[in-house]
GROMACS .gro file of C-alpha atoms in nm:
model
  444
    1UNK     CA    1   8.671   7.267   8.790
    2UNK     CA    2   8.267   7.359   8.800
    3UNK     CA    3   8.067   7.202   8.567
    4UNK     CA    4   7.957   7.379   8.243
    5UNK     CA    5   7.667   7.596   8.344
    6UNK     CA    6   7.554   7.692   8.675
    7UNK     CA    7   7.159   7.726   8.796
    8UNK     CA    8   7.099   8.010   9.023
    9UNK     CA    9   6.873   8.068   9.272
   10UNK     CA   10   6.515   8.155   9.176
   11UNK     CA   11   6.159   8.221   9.281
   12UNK     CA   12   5.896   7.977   9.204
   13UNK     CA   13   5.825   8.030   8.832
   14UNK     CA   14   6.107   8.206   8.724
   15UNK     CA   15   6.268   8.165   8.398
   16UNK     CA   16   6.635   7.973   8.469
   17UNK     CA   17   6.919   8.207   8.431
   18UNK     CA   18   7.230   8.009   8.310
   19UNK     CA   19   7.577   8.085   8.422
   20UNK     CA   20   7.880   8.050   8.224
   21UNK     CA   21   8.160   7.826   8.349
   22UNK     CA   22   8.475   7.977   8.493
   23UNK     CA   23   8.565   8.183   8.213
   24UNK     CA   24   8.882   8.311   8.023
   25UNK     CA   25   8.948   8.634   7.943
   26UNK     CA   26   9.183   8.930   7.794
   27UNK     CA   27   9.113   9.206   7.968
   28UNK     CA   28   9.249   9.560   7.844
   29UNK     CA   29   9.273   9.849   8.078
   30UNK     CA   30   9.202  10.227   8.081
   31UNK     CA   31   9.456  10.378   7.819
   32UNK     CA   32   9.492  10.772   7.918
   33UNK     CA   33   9.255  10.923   7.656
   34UNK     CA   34   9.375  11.215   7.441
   35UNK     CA   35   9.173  11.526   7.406
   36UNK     CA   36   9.131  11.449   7.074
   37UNK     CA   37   8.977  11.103   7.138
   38UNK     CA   38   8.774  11.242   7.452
   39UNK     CA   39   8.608  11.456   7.249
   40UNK     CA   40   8.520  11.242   6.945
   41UNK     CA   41   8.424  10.914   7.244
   42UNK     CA   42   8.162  11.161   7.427
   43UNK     CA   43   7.999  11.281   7.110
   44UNK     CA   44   7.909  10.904   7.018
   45UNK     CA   45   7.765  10.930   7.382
   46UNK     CA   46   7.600  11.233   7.304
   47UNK     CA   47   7.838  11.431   7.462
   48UNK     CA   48   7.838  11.246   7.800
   49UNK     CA   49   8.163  11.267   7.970
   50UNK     CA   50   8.343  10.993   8.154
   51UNK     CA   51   8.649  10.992   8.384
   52UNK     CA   52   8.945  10.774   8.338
   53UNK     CA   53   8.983  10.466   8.591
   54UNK     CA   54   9.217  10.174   8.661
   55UNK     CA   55   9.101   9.830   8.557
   56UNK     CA   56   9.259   9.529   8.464
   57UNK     CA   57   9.508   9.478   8.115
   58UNK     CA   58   9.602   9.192   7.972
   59UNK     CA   59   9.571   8.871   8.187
   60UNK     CA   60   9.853   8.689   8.046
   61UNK     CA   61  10.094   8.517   8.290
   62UNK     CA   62  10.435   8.667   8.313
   63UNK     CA   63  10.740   8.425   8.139
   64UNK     CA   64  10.821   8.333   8.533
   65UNK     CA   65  10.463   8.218   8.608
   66UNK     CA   66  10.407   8.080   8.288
   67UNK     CA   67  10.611   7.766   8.328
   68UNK     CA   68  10.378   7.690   8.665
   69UNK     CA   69  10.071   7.438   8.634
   70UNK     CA   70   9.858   7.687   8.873
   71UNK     CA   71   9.915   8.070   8.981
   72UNK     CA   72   9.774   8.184   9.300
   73UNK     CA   73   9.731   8.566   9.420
   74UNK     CA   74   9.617   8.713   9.758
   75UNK     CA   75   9.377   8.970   9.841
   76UNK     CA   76   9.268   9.101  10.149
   77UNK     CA   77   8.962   9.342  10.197
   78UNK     CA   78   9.049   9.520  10.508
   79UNK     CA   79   8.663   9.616  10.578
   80UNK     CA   80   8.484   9.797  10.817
   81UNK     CA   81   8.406   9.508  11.070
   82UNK     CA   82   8.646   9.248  10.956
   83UNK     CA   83   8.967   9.152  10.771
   84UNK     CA   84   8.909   8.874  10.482
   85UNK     CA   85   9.136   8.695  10.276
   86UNK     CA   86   9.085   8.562   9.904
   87UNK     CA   87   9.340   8.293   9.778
   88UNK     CA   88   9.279   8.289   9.453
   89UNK     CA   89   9.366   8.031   9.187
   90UNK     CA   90   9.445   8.034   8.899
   91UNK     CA   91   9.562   7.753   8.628
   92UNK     CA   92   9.728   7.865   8.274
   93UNK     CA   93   9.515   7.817   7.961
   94UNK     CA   94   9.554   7.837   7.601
   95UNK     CA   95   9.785   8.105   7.485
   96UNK     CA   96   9.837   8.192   7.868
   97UNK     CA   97   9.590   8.319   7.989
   98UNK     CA   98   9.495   8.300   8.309
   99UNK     CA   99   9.134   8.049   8.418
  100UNK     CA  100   8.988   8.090   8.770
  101UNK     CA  101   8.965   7.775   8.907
  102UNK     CA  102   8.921   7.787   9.305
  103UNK     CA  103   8.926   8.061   9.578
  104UNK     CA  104   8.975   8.037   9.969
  105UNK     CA  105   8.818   8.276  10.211
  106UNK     CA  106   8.838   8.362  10.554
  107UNK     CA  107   8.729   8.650  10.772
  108UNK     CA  108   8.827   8.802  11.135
  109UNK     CA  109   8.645   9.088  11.324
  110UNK     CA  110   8.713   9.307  11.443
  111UNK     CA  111   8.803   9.517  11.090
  112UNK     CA  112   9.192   9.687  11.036
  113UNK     CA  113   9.039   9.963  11.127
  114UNK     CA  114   8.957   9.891  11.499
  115UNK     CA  115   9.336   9.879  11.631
  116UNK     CA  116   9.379  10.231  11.482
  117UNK     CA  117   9.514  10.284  11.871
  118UNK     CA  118   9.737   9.973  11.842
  119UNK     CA  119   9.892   9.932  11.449
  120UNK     CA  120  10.095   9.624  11.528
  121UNK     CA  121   9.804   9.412  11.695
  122UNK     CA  122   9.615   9.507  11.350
  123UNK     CA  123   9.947   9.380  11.163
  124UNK     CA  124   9.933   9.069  11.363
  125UNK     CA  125   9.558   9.041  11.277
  126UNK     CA  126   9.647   9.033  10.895
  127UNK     CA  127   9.922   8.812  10.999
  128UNK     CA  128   9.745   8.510  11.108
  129UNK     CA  129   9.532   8.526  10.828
  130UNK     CA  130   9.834   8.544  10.574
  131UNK     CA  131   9.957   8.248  10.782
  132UNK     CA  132   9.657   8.006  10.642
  133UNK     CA  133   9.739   8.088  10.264
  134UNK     CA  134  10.087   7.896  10.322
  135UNK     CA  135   9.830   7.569  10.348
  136UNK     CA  136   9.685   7.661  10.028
  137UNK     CA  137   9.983   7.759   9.829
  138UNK     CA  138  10.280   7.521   9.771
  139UNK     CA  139  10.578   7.617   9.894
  140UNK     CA  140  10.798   7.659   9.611
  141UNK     CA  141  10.524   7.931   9.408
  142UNK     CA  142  10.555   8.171   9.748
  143UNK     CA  143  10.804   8.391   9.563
  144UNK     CA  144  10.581   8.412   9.266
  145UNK     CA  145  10.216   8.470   9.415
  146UNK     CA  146  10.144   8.868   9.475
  147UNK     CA  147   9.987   8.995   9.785
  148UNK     CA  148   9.798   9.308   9.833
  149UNK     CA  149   9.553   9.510  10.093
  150UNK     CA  150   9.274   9.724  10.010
  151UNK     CA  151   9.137   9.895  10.265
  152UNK     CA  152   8.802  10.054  10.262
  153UNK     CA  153   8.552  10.276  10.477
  154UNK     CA  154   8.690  10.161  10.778
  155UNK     CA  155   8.965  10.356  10.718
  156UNK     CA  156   8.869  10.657  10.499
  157UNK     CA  157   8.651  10.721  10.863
  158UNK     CA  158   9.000  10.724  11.031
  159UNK     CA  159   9.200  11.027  11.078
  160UNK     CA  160   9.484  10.984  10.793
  161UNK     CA  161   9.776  10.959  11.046
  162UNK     CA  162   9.633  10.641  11.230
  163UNK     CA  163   9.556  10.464  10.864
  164UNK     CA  164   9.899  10.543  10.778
  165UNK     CA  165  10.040  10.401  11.017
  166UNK     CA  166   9.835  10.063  11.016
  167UNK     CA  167   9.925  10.036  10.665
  168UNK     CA  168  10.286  10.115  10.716
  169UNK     CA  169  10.243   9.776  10.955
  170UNK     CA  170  10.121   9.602  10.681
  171UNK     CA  171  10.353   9.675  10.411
  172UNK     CA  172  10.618   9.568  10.673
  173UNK     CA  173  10.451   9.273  10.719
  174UNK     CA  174  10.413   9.185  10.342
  175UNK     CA  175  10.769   9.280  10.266
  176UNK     CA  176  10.923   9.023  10.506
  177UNK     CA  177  10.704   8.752  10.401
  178UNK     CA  178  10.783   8.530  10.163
  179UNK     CA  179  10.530   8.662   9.915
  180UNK     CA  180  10.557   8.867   9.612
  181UNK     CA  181  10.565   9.228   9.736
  182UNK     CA  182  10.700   9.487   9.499
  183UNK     CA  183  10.467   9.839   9.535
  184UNK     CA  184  10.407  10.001   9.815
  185UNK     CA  185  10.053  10.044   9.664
  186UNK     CA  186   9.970   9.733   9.654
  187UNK     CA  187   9.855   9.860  10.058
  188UNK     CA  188   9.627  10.086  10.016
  189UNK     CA  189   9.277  10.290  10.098
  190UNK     CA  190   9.122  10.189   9.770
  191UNK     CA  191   8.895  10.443   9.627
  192UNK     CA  192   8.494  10.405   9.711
  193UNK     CA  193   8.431  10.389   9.313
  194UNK     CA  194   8.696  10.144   9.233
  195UNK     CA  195   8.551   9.918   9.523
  196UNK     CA  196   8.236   9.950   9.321
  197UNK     CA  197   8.397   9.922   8.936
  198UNK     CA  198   8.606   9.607   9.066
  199UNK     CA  199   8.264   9.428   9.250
  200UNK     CA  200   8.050   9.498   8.877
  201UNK     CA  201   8.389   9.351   8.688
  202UNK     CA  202   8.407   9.061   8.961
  203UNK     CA  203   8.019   8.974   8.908
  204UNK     CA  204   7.972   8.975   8.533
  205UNK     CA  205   8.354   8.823   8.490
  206UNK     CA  206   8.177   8.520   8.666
  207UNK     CA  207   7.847   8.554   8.488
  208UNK     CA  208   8.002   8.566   8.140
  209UNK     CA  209   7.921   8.908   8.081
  210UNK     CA  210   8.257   9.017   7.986
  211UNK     CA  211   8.250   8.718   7.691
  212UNK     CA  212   8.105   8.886   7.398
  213UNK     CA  213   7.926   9.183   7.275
  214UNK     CA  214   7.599   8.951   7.319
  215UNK     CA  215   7.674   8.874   7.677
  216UNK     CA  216   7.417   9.032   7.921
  217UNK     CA  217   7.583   9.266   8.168
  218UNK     CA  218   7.484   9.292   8.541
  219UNK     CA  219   7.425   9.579   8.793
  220UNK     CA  220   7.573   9.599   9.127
  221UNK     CA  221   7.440   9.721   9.488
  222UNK     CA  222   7.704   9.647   9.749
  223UNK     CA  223   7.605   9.750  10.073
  224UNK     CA  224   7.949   9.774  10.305
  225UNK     CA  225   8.017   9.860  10.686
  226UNK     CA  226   8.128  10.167  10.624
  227UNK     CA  227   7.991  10.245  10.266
  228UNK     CA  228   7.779  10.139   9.936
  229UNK     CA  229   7.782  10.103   9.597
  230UNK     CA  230   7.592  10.113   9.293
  231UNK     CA  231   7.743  10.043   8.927
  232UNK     CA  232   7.586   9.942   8.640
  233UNK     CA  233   7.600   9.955   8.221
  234UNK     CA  234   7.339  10.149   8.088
  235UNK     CA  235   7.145  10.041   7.823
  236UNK     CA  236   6.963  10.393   7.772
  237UNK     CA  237   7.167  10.711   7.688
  238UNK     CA  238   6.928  10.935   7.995
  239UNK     CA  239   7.078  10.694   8.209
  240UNK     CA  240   7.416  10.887   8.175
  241UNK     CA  241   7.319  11.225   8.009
  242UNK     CA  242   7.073  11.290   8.344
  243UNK     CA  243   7.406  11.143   8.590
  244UNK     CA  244   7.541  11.415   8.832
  245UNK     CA  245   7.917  11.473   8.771
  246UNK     CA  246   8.171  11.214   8.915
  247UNK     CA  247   7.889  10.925   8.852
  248UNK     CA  248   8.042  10.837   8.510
  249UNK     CA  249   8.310  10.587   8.408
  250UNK     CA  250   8.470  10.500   8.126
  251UNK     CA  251   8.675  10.139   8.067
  252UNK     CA  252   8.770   9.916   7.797
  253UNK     CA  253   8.750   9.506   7.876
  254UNK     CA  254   8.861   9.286   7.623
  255UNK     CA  255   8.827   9.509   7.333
  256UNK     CA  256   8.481   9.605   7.467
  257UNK     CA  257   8.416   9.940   7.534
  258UNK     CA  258   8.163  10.013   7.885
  259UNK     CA  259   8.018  10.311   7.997
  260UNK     CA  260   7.919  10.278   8.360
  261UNK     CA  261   7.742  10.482   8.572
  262UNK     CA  262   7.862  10.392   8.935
  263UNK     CA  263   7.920  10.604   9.279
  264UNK     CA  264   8.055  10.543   9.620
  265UNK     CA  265   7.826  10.671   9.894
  266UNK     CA  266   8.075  10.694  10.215
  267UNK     CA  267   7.887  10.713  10.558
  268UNK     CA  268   7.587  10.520  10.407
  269UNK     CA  269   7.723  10.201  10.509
  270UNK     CA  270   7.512   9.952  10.737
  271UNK     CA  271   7.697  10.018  11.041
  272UNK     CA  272   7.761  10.372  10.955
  273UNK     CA  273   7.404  10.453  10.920
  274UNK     CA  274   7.289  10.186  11.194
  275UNK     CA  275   7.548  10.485  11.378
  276UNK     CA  276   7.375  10.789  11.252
  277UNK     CA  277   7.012  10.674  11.283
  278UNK     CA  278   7.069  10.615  11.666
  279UNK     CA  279   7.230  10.966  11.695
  280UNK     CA  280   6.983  11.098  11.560
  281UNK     CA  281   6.706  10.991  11.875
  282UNK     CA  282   6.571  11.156  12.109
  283UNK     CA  283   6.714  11.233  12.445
  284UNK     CA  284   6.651  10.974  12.717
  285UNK     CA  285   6.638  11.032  13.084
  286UNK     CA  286   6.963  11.072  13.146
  287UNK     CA  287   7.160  11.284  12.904
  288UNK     CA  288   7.366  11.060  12.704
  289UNK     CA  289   7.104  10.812  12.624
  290UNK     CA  290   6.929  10.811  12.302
  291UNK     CA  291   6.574  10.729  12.194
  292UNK     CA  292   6.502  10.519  11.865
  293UNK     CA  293   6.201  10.394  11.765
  294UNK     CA  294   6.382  10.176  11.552
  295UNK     CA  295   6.427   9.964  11.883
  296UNK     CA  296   6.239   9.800  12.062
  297UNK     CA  297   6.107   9.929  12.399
  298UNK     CA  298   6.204   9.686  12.651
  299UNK     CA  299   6.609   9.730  12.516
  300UNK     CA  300   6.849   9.915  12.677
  301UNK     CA  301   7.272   9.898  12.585
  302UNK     CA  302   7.506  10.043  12.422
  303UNK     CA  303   7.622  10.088  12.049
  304UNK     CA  304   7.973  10.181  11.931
  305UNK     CA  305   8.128  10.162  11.553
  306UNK     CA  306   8.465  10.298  11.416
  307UNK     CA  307   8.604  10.574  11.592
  308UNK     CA  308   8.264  10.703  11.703
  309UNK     CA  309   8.229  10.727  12.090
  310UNK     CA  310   7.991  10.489  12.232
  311UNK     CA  311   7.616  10.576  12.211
  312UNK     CA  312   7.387  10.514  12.528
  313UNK     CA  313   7.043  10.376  12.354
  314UNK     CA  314   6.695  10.277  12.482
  315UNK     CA  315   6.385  10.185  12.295
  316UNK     CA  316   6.063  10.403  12.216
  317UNK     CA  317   5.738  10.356  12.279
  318UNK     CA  318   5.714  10.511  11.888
  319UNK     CA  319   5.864  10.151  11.831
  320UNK     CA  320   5.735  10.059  11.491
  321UNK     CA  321   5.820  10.079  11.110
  322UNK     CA  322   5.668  10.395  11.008
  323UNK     CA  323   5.898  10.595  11.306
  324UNK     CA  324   6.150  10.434  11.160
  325UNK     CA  325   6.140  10.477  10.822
  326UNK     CA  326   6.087  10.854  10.901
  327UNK     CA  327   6.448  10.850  11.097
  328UNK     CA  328   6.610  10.687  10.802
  329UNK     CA  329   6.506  10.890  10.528
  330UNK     CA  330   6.615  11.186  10.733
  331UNK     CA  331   6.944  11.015  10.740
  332UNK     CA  332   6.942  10.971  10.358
  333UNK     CA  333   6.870  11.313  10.291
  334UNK     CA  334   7.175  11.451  10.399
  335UNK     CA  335   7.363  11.238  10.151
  336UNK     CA  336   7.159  11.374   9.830
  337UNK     CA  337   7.148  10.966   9.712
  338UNK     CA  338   7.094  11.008   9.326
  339UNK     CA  339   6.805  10.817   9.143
  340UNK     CA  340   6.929  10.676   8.853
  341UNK     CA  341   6.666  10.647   8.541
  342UNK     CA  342   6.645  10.380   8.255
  343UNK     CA  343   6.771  10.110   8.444
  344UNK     CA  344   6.454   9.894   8.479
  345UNK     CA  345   6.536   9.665   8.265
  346UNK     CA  346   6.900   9.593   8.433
  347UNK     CA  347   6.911   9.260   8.645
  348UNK     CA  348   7.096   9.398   8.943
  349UNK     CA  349   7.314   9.181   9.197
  350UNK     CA  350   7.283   9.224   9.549
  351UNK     CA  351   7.510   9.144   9.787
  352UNK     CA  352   7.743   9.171  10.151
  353UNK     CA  353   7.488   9.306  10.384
  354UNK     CA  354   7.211   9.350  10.115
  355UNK     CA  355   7.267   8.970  10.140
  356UNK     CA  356   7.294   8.946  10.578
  357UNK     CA  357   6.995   9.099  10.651
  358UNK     CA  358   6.795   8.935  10.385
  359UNK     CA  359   6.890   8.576  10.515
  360UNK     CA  360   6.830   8.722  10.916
  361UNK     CA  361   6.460   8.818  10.758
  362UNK     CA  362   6.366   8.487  10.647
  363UNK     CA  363   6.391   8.552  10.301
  364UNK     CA  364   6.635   8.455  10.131
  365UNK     CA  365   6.813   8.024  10.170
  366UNK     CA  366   7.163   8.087  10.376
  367UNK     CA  367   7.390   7.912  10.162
  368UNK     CA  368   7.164   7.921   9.786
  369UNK     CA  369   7.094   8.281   9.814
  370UNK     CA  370   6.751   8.391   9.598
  371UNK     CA  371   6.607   8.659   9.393
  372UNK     CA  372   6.332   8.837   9.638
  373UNK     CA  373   6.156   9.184   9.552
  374UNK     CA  374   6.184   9.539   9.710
  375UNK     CA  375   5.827   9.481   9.799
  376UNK     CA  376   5.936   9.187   9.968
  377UNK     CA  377   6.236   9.282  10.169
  378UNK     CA  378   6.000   9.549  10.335
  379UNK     CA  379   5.726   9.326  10.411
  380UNK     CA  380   6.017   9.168  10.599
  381UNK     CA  381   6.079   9.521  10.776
  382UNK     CA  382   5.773   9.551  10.893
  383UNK     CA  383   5.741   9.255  11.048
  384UNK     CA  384   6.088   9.232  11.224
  385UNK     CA  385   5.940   9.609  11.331
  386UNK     CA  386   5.620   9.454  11.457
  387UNK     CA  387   5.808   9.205  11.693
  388UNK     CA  388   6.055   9.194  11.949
  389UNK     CA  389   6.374   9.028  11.828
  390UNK     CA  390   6.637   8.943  12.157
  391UNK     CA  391   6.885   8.762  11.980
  392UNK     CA  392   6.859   9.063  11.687
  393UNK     CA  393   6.776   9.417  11.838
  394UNK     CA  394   6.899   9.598  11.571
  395UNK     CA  395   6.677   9.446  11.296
  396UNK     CA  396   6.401   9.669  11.240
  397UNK     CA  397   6.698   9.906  11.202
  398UNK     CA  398   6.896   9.775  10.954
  399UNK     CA  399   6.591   9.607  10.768
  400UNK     CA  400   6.416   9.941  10.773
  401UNK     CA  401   6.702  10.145  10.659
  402UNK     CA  402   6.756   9.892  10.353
  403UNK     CA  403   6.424   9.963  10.237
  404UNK     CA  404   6.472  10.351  10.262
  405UNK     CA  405   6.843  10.305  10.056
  406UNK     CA  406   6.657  10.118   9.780
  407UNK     CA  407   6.357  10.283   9.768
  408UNK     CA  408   6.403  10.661   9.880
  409UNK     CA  409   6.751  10.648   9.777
  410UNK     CA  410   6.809  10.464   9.440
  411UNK     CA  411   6.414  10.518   9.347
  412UNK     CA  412   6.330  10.144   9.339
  413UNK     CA  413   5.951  10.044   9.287
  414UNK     CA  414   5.837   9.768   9.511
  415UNK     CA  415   5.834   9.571   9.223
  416UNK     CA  416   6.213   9.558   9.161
  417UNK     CA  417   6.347   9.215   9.174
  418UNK     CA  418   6.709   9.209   9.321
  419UNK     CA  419   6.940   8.892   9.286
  420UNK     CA  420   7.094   8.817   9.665
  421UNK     CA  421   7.412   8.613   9.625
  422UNK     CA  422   7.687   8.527   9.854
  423UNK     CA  423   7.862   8.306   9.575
  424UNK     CA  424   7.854   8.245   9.235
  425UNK     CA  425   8.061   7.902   9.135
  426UNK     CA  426   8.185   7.902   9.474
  427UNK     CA  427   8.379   8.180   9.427
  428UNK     CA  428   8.322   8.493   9.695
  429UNK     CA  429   8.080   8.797   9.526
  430UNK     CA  430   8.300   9.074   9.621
  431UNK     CA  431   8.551   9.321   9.432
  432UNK     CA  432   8.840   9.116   9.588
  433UNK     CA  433   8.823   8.900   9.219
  434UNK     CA  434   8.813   9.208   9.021
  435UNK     CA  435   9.123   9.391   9.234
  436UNK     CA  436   9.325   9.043   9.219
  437UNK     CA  437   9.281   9.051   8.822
  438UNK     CA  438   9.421   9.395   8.842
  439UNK     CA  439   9.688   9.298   9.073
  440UNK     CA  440   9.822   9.027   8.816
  441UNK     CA  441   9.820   9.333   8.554
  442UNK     CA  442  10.029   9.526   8.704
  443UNK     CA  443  10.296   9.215   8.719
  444UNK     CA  444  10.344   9.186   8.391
   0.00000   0.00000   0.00000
């Protein structure tokens, strides 16, 4: 078990930030609200309205688990350029409830999605990751651990009949192990705000900010493959009031009641926009090849991702920041990315490829992580834009379209500190904690 508190990562002359230990909680779920109670909630919120989602009930272990010193579950995060697992475990603690006490993680690439012409090689793919839980789970608990997919952008990009029938794979696959299997939607394309509500629940259930009515809450940026996130709990009422429509949630958690302001941006994903930026060049000399002066001059290859066909690229003599900051906000543009206001104050968690490409600058340690500002991440930009990188051609890219996301997008000053972490207590920052917690609701 981790020791009692936890130092993370920190600039020179920061203030520590302590972390709970693993914590244990009762978590209560989304009840459908009546009119009557809609009505009377969004007047306290100054009539702000909220849409009902799925989160996790009460975390008590069923009578079957109950008898068991530990309780595993497995999730897998069928992403956009790789397949993950999460063992979880978890060990019983007063009154039953349920403490996190280790996880196990793997990856594969390519992602679920890539074998959309081929659904049993992408079964098999999920299969020999499945295969490395039996080392981690003893023998005799099999029938009592539950296993679920969630898919994400990788396959909302797909057409639906070649997702359906990798997840039909799947669901074969988890029904003849010898796993707890028991709804069919326990394989699914999870929904781009859930992915964000269950990263923000996975986060600040780790931080301790689902303890108490004192316990400071979190924000979220998860920047996927395919898509991103942002969630957070306001702590000013514009903050929700000034939200476009579909950017408010509503949960309970432990008797606490959080208003969230969170969206799903699909297509705004690394890869995806790594994708649109290069389509988005000039034409070459020959007629499939683009221009980007987001790359370097002297390269010339190819770039493919999803079920995109493969783009012909070259570098620009425009090679530089500036002509590529200009290509990425054109790319943002189209997506109408809303600025949220009153959030200032908010420490927000960074993490997945927020977390890559900040390591790949130089600014960030690989395995500690670190708190860096906006103003920081695109000094980084422009330098890996001022340089040739061989090893990394598409950094000035990537780097450069951060910086536009953050500060275009979500209307982040320079001066915006961000918290990059790849664990907290050893345990994964994902929503893979948050959709597990869920999954052991919806057992009992």
């Amino acid at each position: 078990m981790p020791s009692s508190t936890t130092s993370v990562a920190k600039l020179p002359g920061e203030a520590d930030m302590v972390a709970p230990p693993h914590r244990i909680y009762n978590i209560r779920g989304c009840r459908v609200v009546t009119l009557t109670f809609f009505v009377l909630f969004t007047a306290l919120l100054f009539y702000v309205s909220f849409a009902d989602v799925s989160i996790p009930k009460l975390l008590y272990l069923t009578p079957k688990q109950s008898s068991l010193a530990e309780v595993h579950g497995i999730m897998f995060d069928a992403g956009s350029t790789g397949s993950r697992i999460h063992v979880f475990t978890f060990v019983r603690g007063k009154g039953g409830q349920l403490e996190l006490s280790n996880e196990f993680f793997h990856e594969v690439k390519p992602g679920l999605s890539s074998y959309a012409d081929n659904p049993k090689q992408g079964s098999q793919s999920i299969e020999r990751l499945l295969q490395k839980s039996e080392d981690i789970i003893p023998k005799q608990r099999w029938k009592y651990t539950p296993v679920a997919l969630k898919a994400t952008a990788g396959l909302r990009l797909l057409p639906s009949n070649s997702s359906k029938q990798l997840l039909e794979e799947v669901r074969r696959l988890f029904q003849e192990s010898p796993y707890h299997f028991s709804q069919e939607s326990n394989v699914d394309i999870m929904d781009g705000p859930d992915e964000g509500l269950f990263a923000w629940i996975t986060v600040n259930f780790l931080l301790g900010g689902l303890k108490s009515d004192d316990s400071k809450l979190f924000g979220t940026l998860d920047l996927g493959g395919g898509s991103t996130q942002i969630t957070l709990c306001p702590v000013h009422q514009e903050t929700l009031q000034e939200a476009p429509v579909g950017f408010r949630r509503y949960l309970t958690i432990a008797k606490r009641k959080f208003p969230l302001y969170t969206h799903s941006y699909l297509g705004l994903g690394l890869m995806a926009a790594r994708t649109a930026i290069l389509e988005s060049g000039t034409a070459g000399n020959g007629v499939d090849v683009k221009l980007s002066p987001c790359i370097h001059y002297n390269f010339r290859g190819s770039w493919k991702f999803g079920i995109h066909k493969s783009i012909e690229i070259s570098g620009d003599s425009r090679y530089g920041y500036s002509g590529c900051l200009e290509d990425a906000k054109k790319v943002l543009a189209k997506f109408q990315v809303h600025k949220p206001v009153g959030i200032d104050s908010i420490q927000m968690y960074a993490f997945s490829y927020y977390y890559d490409r900040a390591v790949d600058l130089g600014l960030i340690d690989l395995e500690k992580g670190g708190t860096i500002t906006v103003g920081q991440f695109k000094e980084g930009a422009e330098q890996a834009c001022s340089n040739e990188s061989k090893t990394s051609p598409y950094l000035c890219l990537d780097s450069t379209y951060i910086v536009a996301l953050l500060m275009e997008g979500f209307g982040f000053t320079e001066e915006r500190k961000l918290t990059l972490k790849k664990k907290i207590d050893g345990v994964e920052v994902s929503w893979a904690l948050g959709a597990t917690l869920d999954l052991f609701d919806k057992m009992t």
